Coordinates of C-alpha atoms and ligand atoms in Angstrom, one line a residue:
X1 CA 18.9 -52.7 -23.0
X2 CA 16.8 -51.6 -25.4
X3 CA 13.3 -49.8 -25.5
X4 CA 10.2 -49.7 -27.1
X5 CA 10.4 -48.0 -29.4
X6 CA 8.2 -45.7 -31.8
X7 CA 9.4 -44.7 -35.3
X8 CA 8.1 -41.6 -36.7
X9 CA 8.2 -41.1 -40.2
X10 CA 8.9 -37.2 -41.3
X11 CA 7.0 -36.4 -44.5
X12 CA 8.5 -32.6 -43.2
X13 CA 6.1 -30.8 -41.0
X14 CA 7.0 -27.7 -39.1
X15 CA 6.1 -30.2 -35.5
X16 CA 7.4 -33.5 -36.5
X17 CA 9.3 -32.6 -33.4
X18 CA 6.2 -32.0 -31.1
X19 CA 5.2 -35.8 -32.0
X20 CA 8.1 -36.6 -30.9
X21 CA 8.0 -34.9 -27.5
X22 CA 4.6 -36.1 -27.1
X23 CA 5.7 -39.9 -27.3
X24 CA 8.3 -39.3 -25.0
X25 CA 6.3 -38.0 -22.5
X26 CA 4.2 -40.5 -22.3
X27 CA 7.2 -42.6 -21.2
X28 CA 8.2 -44.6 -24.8
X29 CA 10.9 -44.2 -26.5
X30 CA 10.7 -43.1 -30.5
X31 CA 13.0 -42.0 -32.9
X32 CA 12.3 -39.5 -36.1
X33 CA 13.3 -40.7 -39.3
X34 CA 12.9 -39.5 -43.1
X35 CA 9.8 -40.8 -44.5
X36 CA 12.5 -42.0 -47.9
X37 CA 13.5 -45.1 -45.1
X38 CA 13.3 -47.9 -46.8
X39 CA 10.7 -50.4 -45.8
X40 CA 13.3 -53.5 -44.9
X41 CA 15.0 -50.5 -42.3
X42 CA 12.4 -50.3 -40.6
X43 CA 11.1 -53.4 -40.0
X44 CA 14.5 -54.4 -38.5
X45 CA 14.1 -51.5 -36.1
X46 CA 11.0 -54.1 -35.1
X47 CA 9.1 -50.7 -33.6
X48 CA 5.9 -50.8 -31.4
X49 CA 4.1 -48.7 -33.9
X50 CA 5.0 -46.1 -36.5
X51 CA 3.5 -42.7 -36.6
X52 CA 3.3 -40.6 -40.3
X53 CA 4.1 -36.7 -39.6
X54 CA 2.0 -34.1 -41.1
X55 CA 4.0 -32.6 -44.4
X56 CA 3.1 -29.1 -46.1
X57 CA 3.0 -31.3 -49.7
X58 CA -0.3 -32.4 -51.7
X59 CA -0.1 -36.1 -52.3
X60 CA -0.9 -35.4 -56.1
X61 CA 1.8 -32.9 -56.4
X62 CA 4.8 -34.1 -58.7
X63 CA 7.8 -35.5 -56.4
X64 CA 5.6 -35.4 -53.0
X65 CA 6.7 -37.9 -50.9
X66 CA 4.9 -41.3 -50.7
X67 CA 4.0 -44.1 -48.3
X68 CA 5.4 -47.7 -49.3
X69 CA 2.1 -49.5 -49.0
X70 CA 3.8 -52.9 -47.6
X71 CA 4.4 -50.5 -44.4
X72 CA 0.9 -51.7 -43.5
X73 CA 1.6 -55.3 -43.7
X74 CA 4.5 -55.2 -41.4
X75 CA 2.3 -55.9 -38.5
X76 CA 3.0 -53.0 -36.7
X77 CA -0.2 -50.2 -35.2
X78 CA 0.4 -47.0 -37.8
X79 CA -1.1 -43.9 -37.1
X80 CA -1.1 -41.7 -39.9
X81 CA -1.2 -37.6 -38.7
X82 CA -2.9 -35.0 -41.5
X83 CA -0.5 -35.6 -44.6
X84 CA -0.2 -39.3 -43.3
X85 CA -3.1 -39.7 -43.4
X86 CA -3.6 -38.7 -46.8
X87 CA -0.3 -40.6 -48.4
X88 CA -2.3 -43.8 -46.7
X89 CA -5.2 -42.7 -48.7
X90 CA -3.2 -42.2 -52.0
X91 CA -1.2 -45.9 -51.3
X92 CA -4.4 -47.9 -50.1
X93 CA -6.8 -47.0 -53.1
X94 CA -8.3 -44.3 -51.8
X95 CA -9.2 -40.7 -52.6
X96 CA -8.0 -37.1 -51.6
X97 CA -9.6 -34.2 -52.6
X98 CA -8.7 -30.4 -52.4
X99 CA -11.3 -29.4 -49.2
X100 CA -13.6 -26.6 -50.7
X101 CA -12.5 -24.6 -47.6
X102 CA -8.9 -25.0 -46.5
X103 CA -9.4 -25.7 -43.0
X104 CA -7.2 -23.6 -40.5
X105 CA -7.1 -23.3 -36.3
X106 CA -9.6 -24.2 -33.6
X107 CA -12.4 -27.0 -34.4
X108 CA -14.9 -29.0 -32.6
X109 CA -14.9 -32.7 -32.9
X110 CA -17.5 -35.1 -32.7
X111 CA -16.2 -38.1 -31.4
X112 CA -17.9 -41.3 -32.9
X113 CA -18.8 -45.3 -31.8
X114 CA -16.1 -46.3 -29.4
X115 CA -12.8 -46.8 -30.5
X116 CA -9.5 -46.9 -28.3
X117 CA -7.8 -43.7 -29.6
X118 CA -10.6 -41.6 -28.1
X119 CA -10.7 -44.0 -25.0
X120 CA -12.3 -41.9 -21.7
X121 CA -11.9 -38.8 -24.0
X122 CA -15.2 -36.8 -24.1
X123 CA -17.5 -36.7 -27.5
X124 CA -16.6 -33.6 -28.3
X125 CA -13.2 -32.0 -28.1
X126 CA -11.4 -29.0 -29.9
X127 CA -8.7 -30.3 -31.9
X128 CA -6.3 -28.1 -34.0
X129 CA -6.7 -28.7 -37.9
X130 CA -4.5 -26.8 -41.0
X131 CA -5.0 -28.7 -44.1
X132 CA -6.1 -27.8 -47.3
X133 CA -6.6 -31.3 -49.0
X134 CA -8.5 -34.1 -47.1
X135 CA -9.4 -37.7 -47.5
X136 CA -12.7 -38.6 -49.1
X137 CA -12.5 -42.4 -49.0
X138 CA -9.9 -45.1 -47.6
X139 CA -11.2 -49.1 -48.4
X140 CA -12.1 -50.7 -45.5
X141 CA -12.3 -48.3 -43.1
X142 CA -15.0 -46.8 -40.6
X143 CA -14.8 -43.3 -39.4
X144 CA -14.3 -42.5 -36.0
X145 CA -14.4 -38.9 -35.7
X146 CA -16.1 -36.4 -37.8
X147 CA -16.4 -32.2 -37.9
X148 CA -17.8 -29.4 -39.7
X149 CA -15.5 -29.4 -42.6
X150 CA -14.0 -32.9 -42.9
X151 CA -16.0 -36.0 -42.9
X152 CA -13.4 -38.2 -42.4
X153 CA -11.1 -36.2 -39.6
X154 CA -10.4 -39.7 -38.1
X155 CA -10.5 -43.3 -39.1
X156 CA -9.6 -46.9 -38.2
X157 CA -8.9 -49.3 -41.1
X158 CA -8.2 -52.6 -39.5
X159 CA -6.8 -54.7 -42.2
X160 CA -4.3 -52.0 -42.4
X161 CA -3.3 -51.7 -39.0
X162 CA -4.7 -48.3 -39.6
X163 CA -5.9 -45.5 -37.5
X164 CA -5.9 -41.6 -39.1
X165 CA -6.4 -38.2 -38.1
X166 CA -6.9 -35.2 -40.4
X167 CA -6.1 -33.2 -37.1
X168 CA -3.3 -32.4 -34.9
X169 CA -3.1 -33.8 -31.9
X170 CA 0.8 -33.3 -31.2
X171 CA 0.0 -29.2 -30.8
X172 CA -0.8 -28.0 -27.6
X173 CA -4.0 -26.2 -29.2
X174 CA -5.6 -29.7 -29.9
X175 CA -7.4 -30.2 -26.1
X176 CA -6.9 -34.0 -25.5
X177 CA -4.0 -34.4 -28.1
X178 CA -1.5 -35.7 -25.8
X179 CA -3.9 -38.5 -24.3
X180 CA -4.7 -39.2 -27.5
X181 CA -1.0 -40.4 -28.5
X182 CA -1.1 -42.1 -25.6
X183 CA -4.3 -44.1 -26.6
X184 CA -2.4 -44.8 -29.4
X185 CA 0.8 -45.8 -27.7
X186 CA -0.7 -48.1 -25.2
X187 CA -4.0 -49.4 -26.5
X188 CA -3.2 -49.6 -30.1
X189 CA 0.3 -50.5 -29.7
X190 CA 0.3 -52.3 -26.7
X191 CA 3.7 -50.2 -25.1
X192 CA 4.0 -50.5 -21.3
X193 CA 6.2 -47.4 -21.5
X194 CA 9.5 -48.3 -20.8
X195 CA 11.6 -44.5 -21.1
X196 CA 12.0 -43.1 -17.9
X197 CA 15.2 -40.6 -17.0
X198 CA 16.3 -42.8 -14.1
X199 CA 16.7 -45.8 -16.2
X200 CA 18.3 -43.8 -19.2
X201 CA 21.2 -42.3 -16.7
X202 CA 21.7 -45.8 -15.5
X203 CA 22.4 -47.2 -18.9
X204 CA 24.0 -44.1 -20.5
X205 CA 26.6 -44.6 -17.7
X206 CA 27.0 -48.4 -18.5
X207 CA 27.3 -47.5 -22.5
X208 CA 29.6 -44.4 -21.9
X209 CA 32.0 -46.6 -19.5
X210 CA 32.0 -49.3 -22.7
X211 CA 32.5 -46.8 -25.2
X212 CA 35.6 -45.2 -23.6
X213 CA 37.0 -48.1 -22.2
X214 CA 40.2 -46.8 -20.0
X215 CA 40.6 -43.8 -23.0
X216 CA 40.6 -40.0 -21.2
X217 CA 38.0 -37.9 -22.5
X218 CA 37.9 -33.7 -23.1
X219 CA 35.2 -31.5 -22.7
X220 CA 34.5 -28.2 -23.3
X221 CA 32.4 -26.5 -20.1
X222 CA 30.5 -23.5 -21.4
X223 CA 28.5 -23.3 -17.8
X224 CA 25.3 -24.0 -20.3
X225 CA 22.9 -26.5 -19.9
X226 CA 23.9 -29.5 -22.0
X227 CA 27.8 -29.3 -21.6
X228 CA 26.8 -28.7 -17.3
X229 CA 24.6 -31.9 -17.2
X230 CA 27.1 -34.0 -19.9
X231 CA 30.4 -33.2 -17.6
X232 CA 28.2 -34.1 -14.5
X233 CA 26.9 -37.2 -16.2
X234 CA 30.3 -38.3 -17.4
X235 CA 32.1 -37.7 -14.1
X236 CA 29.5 -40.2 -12.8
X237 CA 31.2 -42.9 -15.5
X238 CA 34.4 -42.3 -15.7
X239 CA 35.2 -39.6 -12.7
X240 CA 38.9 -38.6 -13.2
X241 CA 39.3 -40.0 -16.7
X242 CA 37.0 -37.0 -17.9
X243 CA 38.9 -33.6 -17.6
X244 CA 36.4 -30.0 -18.7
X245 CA 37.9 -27.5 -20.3
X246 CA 36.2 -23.8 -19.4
X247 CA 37.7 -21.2 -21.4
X248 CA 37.0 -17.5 -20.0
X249 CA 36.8 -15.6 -23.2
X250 CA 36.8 -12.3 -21.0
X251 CA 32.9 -11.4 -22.1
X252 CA 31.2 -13.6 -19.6
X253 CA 29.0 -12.7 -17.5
X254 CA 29.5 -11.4 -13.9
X255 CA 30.4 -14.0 -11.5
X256 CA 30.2 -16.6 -14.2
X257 CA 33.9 -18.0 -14.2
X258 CA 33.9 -18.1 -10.5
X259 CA 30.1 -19.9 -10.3
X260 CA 31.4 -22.9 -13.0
X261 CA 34.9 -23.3 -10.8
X262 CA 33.0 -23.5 -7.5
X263 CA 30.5 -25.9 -8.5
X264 CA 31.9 -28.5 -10.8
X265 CA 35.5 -28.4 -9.7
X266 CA 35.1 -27.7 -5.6
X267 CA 31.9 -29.3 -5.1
X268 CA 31.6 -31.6 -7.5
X269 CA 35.5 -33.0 -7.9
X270 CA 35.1 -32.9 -11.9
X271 CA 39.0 -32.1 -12.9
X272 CA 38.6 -28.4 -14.4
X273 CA 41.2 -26.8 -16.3
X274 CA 40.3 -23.1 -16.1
X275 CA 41.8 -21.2 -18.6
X276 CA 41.8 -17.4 -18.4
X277 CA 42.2 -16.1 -21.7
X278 CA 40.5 -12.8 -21.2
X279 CA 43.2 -10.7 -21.9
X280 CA 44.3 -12.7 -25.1
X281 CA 40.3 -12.4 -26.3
X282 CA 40.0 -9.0 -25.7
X283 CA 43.8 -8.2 -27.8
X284 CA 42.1 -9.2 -30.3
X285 CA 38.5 -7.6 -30.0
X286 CA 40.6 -4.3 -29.9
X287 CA 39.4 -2.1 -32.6
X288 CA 36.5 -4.2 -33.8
X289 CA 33.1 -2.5 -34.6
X290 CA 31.3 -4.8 -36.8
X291 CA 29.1 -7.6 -35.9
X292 CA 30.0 -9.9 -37.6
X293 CA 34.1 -9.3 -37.4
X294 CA 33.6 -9.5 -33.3
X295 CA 31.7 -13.0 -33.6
X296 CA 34.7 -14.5 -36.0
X297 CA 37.7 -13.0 -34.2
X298 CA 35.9 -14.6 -30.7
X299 CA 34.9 -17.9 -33.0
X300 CA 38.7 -18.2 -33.9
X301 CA 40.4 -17.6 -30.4
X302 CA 37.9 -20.1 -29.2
X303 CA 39.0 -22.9 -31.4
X304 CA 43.1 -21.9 -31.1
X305 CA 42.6 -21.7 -27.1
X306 CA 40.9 -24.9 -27.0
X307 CA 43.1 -27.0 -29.6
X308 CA 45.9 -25.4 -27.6
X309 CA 45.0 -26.8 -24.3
X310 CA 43.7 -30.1 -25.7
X311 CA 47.1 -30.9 -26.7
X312 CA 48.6 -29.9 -23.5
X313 CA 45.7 -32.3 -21.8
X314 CA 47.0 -34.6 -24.5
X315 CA 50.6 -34.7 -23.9
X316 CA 50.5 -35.0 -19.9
X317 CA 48.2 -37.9 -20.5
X318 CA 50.3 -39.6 -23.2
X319 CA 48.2 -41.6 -25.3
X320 CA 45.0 -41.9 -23.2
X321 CA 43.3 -39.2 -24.5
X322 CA 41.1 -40.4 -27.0
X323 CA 37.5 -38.7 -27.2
X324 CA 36.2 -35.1 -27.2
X325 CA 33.0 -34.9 -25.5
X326 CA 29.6 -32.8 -26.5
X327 CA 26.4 -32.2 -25.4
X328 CA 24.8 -31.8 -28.9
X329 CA 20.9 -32.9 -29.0
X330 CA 18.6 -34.5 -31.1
X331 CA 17.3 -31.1 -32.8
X332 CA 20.8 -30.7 -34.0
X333 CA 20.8 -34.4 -35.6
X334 CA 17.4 -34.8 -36.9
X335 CA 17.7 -35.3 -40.7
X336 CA 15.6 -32.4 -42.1
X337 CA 13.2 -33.7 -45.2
X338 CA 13.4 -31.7 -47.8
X339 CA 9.7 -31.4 -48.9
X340 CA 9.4 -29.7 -52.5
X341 CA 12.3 -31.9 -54.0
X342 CA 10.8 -35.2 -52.9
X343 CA 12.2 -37.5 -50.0
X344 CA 16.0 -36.2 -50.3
X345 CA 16.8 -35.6 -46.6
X346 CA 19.6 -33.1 -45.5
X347 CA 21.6 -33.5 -42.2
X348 CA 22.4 -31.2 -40.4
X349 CA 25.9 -30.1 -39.0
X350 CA 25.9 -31.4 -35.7
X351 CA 29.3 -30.1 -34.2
X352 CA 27.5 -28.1 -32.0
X353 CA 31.1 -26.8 -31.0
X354 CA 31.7 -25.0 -34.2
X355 CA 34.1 -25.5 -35.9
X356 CA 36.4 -27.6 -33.4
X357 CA 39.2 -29.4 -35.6
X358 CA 38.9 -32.4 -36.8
X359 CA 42.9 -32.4 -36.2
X360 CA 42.8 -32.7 -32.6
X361 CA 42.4 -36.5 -33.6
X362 CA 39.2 -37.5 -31.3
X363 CA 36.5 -39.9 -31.4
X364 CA 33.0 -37.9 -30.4
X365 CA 31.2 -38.9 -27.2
X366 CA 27.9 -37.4 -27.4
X367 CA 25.1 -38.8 -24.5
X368 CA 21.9 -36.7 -25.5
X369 CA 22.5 -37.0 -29.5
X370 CA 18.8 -38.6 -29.0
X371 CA 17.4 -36.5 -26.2
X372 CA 15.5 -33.1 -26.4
X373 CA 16.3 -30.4 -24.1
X374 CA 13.8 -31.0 -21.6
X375 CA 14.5 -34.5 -21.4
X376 CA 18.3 -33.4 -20.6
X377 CA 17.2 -30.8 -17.7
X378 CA 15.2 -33.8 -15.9
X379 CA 18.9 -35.7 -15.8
X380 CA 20.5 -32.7 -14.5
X381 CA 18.1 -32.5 -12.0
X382 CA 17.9 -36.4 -11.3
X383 CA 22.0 -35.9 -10.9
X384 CA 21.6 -32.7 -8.5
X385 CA 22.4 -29.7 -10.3
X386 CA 20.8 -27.0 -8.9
X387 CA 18.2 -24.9 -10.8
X388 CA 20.5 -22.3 -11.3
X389 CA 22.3 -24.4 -13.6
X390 CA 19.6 -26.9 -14.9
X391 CA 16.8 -23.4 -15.9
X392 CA 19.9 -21.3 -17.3
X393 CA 18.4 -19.0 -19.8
X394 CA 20.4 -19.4 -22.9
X395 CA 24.0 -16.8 -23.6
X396 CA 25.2 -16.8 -27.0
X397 CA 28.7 -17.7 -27.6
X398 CA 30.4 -14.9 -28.1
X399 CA 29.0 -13.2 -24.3
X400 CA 28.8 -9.8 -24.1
X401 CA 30.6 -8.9 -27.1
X402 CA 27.3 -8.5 -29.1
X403 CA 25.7 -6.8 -25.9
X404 CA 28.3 -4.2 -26.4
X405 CA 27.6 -2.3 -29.9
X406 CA 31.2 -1.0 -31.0
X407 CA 33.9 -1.6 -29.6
X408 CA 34.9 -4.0 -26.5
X409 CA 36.7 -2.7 -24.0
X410 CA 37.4 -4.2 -20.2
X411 CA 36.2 -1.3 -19.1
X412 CA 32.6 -1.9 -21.2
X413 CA 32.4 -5.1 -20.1
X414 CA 32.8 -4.4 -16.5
X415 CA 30.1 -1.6 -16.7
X416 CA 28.1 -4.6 -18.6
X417 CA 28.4 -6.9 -16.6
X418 CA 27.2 -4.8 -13.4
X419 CA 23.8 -3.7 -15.2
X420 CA 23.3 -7.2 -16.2
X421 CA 23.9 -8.7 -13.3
X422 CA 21.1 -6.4 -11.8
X423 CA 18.8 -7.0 -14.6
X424 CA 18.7 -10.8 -14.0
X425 CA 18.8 -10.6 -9.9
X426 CA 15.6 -8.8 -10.1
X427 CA 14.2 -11.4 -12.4
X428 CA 15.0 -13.9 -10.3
X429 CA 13.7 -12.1 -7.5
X430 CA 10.5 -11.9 -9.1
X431 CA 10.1 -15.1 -9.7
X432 CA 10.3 -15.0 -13.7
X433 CA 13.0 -16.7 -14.7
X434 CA 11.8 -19.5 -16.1
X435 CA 8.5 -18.3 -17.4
X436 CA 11.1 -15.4 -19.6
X437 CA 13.2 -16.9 -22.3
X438 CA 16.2 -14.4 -22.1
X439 CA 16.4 -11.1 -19.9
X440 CA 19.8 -8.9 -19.8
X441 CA 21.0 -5.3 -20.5
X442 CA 22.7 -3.9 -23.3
X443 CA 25.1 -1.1 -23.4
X444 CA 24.6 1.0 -26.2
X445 CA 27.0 3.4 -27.8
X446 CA 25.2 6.4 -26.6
X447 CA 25.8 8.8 -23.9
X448 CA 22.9 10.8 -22.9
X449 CA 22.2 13.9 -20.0
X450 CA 20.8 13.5 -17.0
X451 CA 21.3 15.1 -13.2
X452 CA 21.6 13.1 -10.2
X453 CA 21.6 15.3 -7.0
X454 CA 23.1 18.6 -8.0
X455 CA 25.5 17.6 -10.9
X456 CA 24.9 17.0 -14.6
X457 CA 25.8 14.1 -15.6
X458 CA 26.7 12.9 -19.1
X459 CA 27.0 9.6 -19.2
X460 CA 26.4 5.8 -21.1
X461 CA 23.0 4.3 -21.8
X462 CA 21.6 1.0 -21.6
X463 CA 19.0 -0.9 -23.3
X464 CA 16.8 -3.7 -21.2
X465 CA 15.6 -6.8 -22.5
X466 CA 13.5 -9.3 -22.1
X467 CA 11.7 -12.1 -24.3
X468 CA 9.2 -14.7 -24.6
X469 CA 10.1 -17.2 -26.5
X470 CA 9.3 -21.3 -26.6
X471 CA 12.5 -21.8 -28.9
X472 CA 14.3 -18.4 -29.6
X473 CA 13.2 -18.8 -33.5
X474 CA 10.3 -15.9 -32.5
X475 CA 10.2 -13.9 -29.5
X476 CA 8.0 -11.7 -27.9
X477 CA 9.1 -9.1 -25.6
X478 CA 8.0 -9.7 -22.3
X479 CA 5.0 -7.2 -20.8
X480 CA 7.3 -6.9 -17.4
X481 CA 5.1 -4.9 -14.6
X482 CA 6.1 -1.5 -14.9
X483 CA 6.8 -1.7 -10.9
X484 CA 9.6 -4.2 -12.0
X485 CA 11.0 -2.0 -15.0
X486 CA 11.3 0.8 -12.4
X487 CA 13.3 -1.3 -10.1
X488 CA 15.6 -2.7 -12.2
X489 CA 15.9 1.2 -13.8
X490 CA 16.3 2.5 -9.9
X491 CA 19.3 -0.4 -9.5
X492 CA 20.6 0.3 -12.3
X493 CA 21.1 4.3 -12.1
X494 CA 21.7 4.1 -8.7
X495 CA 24.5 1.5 -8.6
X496 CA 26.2 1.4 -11.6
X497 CA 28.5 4.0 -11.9
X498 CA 28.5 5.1 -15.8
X499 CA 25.1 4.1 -16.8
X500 CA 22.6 7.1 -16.2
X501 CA 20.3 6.5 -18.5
X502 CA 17.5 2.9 -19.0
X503 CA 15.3 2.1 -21.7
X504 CA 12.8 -1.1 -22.3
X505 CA 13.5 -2.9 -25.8
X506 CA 9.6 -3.5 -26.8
X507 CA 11.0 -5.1 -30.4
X508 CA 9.7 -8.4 -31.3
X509 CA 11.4 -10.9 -33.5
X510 CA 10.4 -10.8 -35.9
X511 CA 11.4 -8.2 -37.1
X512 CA 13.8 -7.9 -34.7
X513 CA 16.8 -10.5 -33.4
X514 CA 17.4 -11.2 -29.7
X515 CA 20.6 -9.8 -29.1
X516 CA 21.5 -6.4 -30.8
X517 CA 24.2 -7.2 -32.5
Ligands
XMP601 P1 18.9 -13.8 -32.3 O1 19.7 -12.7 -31.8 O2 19.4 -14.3 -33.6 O3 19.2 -15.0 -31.3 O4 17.4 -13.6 -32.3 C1 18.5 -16.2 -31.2 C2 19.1 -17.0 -30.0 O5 20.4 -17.4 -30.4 C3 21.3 -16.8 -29.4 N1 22.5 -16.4 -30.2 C4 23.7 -17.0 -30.3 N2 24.1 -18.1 -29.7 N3 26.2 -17.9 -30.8 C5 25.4 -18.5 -29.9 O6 25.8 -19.6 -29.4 C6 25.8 -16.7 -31.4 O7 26.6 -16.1 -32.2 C7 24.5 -16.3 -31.1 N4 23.8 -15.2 -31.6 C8 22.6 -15.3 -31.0 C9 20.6 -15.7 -28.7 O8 21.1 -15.5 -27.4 C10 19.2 -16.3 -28.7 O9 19.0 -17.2 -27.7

């Protein structure tokens, strides 16, 4: 079946991606695509409307990318966003100007006449401007909206299908922003808002059972998010043709292996093959300080263990095994518009598994490559993972190896794995693990003093941390009640033999990273 559906031209803002999300809240379906498509591509995509992204160019600037002007006889509602609405400007015969004052943050709106993007929205709103050019004049159109500093922040121009904001309304700073998409989505455009998860799952199923035919398909189980809900999605297609590789690399975290076998292999019935390759990881870690080294050695074993046990899948199945599954997401697939050198577009690497060989001889099955992250927890949840699962705070591949600084050992990691463990129970417990982007410990390569009942101890210490963070690009570090800190620094001292010494990481990123290492 298929949906209504919204392009959205990318002229290369920072939130082309928030449009996105906005649209797809409001139940319809849209797709981003470089604003260098060619006009005959889109009309066959026969879209509901077409949106134009912001773009950090200045429509007079040599090589800045530019609207084809027969977009706005295609018929179709366009709603052109801050630069879009400025290339409409430049391609209908009107003017930009530089704005005497660049215009940046928080401004009030005065909301004019009665037109159906600002329908049952108040007259006056905050809306969330950054511009520093802005339209003077389009032909044929009357302005809806005005503030302070720009005339013109919205307009309609009928004969052009035409509506325009100078103003952001896919940020969450913009007050009404997302009932204003949705104005334009269903009384501009006329969508009755056909994208719901339900009916995705339902269809998914259908086109994954058609895709792989009676071909057996691999997966590779990290215990993270997208791979959980894409096993759990395919078992619901194809049950025993799908078989889930989990690879314990020997720097998981505690319980980990044994929470991924007892959910999707007991409970669920997905067919797991559990490979413990701890020791064989940690041969190899032996002796590595750097970084960098301890990411490639862990990089490398990961692709040998896997290739090595998709063949064996391979061979017991004979020639059925045809596809290699992944959970990769839109983010990763988005063609990324390269702004300063005109309309060239980019794409992005979207083997989310890096570097998995292409040798292994498998077609890709990927059932979110058009979904965002949030849309995939809602089908893990619609499916029944638990929350544990569907709200797991993101672990980097290579696990605890760049929590430990120096060296890996099996003893470090044991120690590790205890303080974290305690770290992230007491998060729980206090409710915070969804509102924190990241909390674990760190064992640094530091032994300090300290005295617990008579005796001196001299022993390791660990570093706690936490973030804020909406997409792990910048992070905050969380302002955790010091009545938590102490608790998890009681638990800690108190229970984990070797660790006599905590301390809070208050580093942001920038200038800091995440992980230490
Ligand atoms: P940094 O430390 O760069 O981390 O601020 C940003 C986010 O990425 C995760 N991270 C990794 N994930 N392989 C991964 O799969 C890696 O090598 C890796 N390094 C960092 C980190 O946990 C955080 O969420």
């Amino acid at each position: 079946m298929s949906h209504e559906t919204i392009l959205i031209l990318d002229f290369g803002s920072q939130v082309t991606q928030l449009i996105a999300r906005r649209v797809r809240e409001a139940n319809v379906y849209c797709e981003i695509v470089s604003c260098a498509t060619p006009l005959a591509a889109i009309a066959a995509r026969k879209p509901k409307g077409i949106i134009l992204s912001g773009g950090p160019a200045s429509v007079y600037a040599p090589g800045a990318p530019q609207v084809d002007p027969g977009l706005y006889r295609l018929g179709v509602p366009v709603l052109g966003i801050c630069y879009g609405m400025q290339a409409t400007s430049h391609a209908c015969g009107g003017q930009v100007v530089r704005a005497d004052q660049r215009e940046f943050g928080r401004t009030e709106l005065r909301v004019l006449g009665n037109d159906p993007l600002f329908a049952d929205l108040p007259p006056r709103q905050v809306v969330w401007m950054s511009h520093g050019d802005r339209i003077e004049s389009l032909p044929g159109s009357t302005t809806i909206a005005t503030s302070d500093n720009c005339p013109l922040a919205a307009v309609r121009a009928p004969a052009l299908n035409f509506h325009g904001v100078q103003f952001h309304p896919e940020v969450a700073h913009t007050q009404h922003g997302a009932a204003i998409v949705r104005n334009f989505l269903y009384r501009v455009c006329g969508c009755r808002g056909d994208w719901q998860m339900g009916d995705f799952i339902r269809e998914e199923i259908e086109r994954l059972r058609a895709q792989v035919g009676d071909g057996h398909v691999i997966l590779g189980l990290s215990g993270g998010v997208d791979s959980s809900v894409a096993a759990v999605l395919l078992h619901r297609a194809i049950g025993k043709q799908l078989t889930c590789i989990f690879v314990n690399n020997g720097v998981l975290r505690q319980g980990e292996a044994d929470g991924v076998r007892e959910l999707f292999a007991e409970h669920i019935g997905i067919n797991l093959d559990y490979v413990d390759a701890s020791d064989r990881f940690l041969t190899k870690l032996a002796g590595a300080e750097d970084p960098e080294k301890k990411r490639k050695i862990i990089g490398a074993e990961f692709v040998a263990v896997f290739k090595d046990e998709a063949l064996r899948i391979k061979r017991e199945h004979g020639g059925h095994v045809r596809f290699l599954a992944q959970g990769t997401l839109y983010p990763d697939v988005i063609e990324s518009v390269s702004v300063h050198g005109g309309p060239a577009s980019v794409i992005k690497s979207h083997h989310n598994v890096g570097g998995l060989p292409a040798d292994l001889g498998l077609g890709l099955v990927e059932p979110f490559r058009f979904l965002f992250k949030d849309e995939v927890r809602a089908i893990g949840s619609q499916l029944g993972l638990p929350d544990a699962v569907v709200w797991r705070q993101p672990f980097p591949g290579p696990g605890l190896a760049v929590r430990i600084l120096g060296e890996v050992t099996a003893a470090k990691v044991k120690l590790l794995q205890a303080a974290d463990a305690i770290v992230r129970e007491e998060i729980d417990r206090a409710g915070l693990t969804r509102a924190i982007w990241q909390a674990f410990a760190v064992l640094l390569p530091v032994k300090s003093v300290g005295v617990m009942g008579d005796e001196r101890t001299y022993e390791n210490a660990c570093a706690v941390r936490a973030v804020t963070s909406t997409d792990g690009m910048t992070a905050d570090w969380a302002q955790l009640s010091y009545e938590l800190l102490g608790r998890i620094s009681n638990r800690i001292i108190n229970e984990v033999r070797g660790i006599n010494r905590v301390v809070y990481d208050i580093t942001s990123k920038p200038p800091g990273t995440i992980e230490w290492e």
